[in-house]
PDB file of C-alpha atoms in Angstrom:
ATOM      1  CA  UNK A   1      -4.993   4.898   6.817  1.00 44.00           C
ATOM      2  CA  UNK A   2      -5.239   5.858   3.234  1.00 47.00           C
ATOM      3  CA  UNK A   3      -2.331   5.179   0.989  1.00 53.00           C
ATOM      4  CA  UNK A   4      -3.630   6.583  -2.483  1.00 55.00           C
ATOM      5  CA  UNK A   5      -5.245   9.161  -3.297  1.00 53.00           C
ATOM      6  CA  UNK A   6      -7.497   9.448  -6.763  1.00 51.00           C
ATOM      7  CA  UNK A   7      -8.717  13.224  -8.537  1.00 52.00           C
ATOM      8  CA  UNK A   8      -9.669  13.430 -11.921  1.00 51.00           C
ATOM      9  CA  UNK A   9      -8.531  16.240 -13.874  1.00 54.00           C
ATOM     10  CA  UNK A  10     -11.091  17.788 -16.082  1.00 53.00           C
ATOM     11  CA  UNK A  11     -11.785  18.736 -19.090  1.00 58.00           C
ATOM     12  CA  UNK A  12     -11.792  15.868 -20.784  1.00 52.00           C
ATOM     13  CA  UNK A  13      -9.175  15.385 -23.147  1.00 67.00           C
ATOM     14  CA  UNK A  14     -11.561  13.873 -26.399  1.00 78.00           C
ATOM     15  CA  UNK A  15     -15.246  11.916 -27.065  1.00 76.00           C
ATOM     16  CA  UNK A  16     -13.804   8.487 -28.361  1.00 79.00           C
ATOM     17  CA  UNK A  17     -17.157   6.261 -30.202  1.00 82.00           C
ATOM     18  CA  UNK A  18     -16.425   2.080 -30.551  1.00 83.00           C
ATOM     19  CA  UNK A  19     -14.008   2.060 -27.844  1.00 83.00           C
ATOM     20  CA  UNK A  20     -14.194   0.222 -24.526  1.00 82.00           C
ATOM     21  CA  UNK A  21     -13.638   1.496 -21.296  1.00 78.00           C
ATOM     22  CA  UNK A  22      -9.732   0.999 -21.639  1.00 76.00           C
ATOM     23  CA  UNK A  23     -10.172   3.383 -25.089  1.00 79.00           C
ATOM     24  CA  UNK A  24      -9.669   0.214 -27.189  1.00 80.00           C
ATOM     25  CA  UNK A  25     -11.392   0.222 -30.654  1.00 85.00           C
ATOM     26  CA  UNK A  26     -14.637  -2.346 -29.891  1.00 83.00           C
ATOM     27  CA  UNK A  27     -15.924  -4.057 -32.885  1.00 86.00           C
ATOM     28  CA  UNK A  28     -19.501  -3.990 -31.369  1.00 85.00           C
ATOM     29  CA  UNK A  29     -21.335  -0.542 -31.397  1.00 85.00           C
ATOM     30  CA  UNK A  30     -20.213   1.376 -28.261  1.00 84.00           C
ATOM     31  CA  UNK A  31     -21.879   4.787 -26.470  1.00 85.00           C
ATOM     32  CA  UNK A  32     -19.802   7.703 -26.869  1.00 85.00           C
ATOM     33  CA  UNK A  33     -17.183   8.010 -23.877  1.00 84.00           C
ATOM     34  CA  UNK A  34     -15.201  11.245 -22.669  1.00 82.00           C
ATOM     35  CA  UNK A  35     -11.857  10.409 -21.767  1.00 79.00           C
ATOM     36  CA  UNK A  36     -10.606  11.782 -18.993  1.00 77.00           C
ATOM     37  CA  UNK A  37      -7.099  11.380 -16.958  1.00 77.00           C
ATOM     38  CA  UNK A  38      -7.044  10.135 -13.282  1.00 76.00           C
ATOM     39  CA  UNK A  39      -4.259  11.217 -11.172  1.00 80.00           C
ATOM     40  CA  UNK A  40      -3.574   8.964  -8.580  1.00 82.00           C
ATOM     41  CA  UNK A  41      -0.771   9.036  -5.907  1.00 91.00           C
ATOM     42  CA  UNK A  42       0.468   5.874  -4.938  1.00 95.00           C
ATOM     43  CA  UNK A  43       3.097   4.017  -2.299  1.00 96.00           C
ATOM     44  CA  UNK A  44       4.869   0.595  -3.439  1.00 97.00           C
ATOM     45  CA  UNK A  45       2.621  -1.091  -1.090  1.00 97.00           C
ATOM     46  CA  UNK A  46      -0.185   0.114  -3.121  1.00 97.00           C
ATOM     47  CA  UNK A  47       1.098  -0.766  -6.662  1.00 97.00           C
ATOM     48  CA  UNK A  48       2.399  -4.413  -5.131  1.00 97.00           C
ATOM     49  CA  UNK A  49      -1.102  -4.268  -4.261  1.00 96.00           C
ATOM     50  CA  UNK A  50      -2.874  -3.658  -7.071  1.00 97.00           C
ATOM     51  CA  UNK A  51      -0.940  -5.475  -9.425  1.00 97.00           C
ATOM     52  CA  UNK A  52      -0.953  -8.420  -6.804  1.00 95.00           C
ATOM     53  CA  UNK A  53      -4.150  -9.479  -5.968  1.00 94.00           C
ATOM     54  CA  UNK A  54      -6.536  -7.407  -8.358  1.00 95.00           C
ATOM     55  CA  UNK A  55      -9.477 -10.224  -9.603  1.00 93.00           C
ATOM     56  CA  UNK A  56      -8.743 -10.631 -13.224  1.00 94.00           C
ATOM     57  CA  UNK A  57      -5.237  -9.520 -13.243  1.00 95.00           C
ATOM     58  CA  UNK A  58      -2.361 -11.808 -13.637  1.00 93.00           C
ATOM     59  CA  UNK A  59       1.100 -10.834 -14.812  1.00 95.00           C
ATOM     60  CA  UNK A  60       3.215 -13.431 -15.676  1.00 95.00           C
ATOM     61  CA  UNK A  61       6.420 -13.690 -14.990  1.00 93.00           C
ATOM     62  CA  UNK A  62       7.728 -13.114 -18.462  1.00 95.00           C
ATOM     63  CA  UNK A  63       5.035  -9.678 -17.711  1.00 97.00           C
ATOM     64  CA  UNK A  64       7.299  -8.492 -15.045  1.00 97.00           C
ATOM     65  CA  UNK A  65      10.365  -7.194 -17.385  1.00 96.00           C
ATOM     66  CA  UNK A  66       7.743  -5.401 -19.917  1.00 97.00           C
ATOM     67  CA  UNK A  67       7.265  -2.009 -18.649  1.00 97.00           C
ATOM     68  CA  UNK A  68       3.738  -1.703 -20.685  1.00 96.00           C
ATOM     69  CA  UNK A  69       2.478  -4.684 -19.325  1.00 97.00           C
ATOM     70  CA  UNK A  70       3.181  -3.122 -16.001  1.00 97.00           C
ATOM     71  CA  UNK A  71       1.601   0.115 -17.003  1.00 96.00           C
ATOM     72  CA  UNK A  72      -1.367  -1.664 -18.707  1.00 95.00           C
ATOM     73  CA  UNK A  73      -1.652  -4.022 -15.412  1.00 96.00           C
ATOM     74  CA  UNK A  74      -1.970  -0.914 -13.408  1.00 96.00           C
ATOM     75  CA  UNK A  75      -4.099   0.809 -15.594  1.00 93.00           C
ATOM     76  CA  UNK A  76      -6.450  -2.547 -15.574  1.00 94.00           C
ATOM     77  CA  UNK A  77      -6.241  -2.496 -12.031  1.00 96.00           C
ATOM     78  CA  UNK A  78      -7.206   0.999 -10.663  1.00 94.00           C
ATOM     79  CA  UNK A  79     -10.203   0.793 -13.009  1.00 91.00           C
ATOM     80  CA  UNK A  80     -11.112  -2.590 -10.902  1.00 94.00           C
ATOM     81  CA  UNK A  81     -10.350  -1.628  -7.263  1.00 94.00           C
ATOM     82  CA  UNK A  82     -12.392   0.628  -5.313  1.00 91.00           C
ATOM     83  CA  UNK A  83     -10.093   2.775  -2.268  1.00 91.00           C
ATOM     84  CA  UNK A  84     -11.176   0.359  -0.086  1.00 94.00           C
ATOM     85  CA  UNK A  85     -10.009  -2.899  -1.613  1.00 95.00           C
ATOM     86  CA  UNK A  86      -7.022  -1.261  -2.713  1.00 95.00           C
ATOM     87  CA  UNK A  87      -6.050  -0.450   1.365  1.00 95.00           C
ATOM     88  CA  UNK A  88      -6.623  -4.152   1.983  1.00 95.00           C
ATOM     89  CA  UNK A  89      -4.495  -5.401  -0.952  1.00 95.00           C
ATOM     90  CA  UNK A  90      -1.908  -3.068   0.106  1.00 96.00           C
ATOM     91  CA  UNK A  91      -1.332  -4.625   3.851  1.00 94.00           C
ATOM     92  CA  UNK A  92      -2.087  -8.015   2.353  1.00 93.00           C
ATOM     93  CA  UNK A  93       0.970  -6.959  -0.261  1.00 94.00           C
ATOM     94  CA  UNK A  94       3.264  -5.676   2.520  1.00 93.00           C
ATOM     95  CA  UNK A  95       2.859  -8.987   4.372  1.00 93.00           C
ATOM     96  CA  UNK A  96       3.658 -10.957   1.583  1.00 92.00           C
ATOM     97  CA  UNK A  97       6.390  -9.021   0.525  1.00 92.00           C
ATOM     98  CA  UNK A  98       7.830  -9.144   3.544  1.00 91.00           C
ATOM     99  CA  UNK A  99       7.652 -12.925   3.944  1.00 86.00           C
ATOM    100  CA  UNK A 100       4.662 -12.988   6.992  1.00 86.00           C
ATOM    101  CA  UNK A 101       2.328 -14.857   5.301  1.00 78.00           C
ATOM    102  CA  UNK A 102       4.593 -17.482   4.145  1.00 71.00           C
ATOM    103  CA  UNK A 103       2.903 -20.823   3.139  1.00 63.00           C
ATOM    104  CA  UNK A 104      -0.250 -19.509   2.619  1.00 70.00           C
ATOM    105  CA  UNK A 105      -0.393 -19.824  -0.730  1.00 75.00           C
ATOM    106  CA  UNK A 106       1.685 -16.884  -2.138  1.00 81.00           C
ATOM    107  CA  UNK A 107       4.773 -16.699  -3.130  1.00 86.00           C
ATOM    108  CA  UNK A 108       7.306 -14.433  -1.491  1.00 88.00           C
ATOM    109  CA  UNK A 109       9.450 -14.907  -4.250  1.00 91.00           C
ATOM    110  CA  UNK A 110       7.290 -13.867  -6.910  1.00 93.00           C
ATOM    111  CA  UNK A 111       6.084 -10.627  -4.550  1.00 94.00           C
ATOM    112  CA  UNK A 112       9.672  -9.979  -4.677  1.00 95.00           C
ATOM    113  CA  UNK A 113      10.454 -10.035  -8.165  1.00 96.00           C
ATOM    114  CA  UNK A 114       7.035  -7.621  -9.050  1.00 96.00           C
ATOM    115  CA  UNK A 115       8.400  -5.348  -6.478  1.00 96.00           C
ATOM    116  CA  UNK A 116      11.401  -5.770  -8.743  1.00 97.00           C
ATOM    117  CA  UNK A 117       9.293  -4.072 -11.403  1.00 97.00           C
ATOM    118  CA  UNK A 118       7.056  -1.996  -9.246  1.00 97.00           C
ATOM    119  CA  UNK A 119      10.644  -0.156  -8.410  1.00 97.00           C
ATOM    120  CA  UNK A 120      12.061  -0.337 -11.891  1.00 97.00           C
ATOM    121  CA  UNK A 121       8.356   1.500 -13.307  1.00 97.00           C
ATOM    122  CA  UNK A 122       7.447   3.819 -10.658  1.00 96.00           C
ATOM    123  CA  UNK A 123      10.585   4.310  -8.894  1.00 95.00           C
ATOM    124  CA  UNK A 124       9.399   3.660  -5.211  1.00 93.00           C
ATOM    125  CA  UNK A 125      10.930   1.013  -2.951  1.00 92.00           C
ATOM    126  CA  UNK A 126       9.625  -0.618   0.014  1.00 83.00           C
TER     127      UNK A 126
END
């Protein structure tokens, strides 16, 4: 089952030079890029998800009351995760949220508290 779906919305919005991918300024030389805006609708199970268990993406507690770290986390993430990986990370967040995988390494208590956040952000519960 698919729990997110991803359109982009065209035209884009503005040609940004020296940026990265994020539309940071770069301070190497850059190619142009077009900025465009993603919609994406998404369930708690797919934020948890995302903001779980996306390679390279690690909020820290202190993270988890800063709603732009959230935002930026998410941002970070969806530019990371193909639909695939995302449906996996979303079952694999449900479980842990929920307490089934229990002493396998991740901590129910720290899904809980970014579900905390995903709630407080986005305004979905599980």
């Amino acid at each position: 089952m698919m729990h997110g779906t991803l359109a982009v919305q065209l035209p884009p919005t503005s040609l940004l030079e020296d940026t990265d991918a994020f539309g940071n300024t770069s301070p190497d030389p850059e190619p142009v890029r077009v900025e465009v805006r993603v919609r994406a609708c998404l369930s708690f199970a797919d934020l948890l998800g995302l903001l779980a268990f996306t390679s390279g993406l690690c909020l820290l507690d202190e993270e988890l009351s800063d709603d732009d770290a959230i935002l930026d986390g998410l941002q970070y993430a969806l530019l990371m995760t193909g639909v695939e990986a995302m449906e996996a990370q979303a079952e694999l967040a449900t479980s842990a949220y929920h307490g089934v995988l229990r002493g396998r390494g991740i901590s129910m208590d720290y899904m809980r508290r970014l579900g905390t956040a995903v709630t407080r952000v986005f305004g979905v519960t599980a």
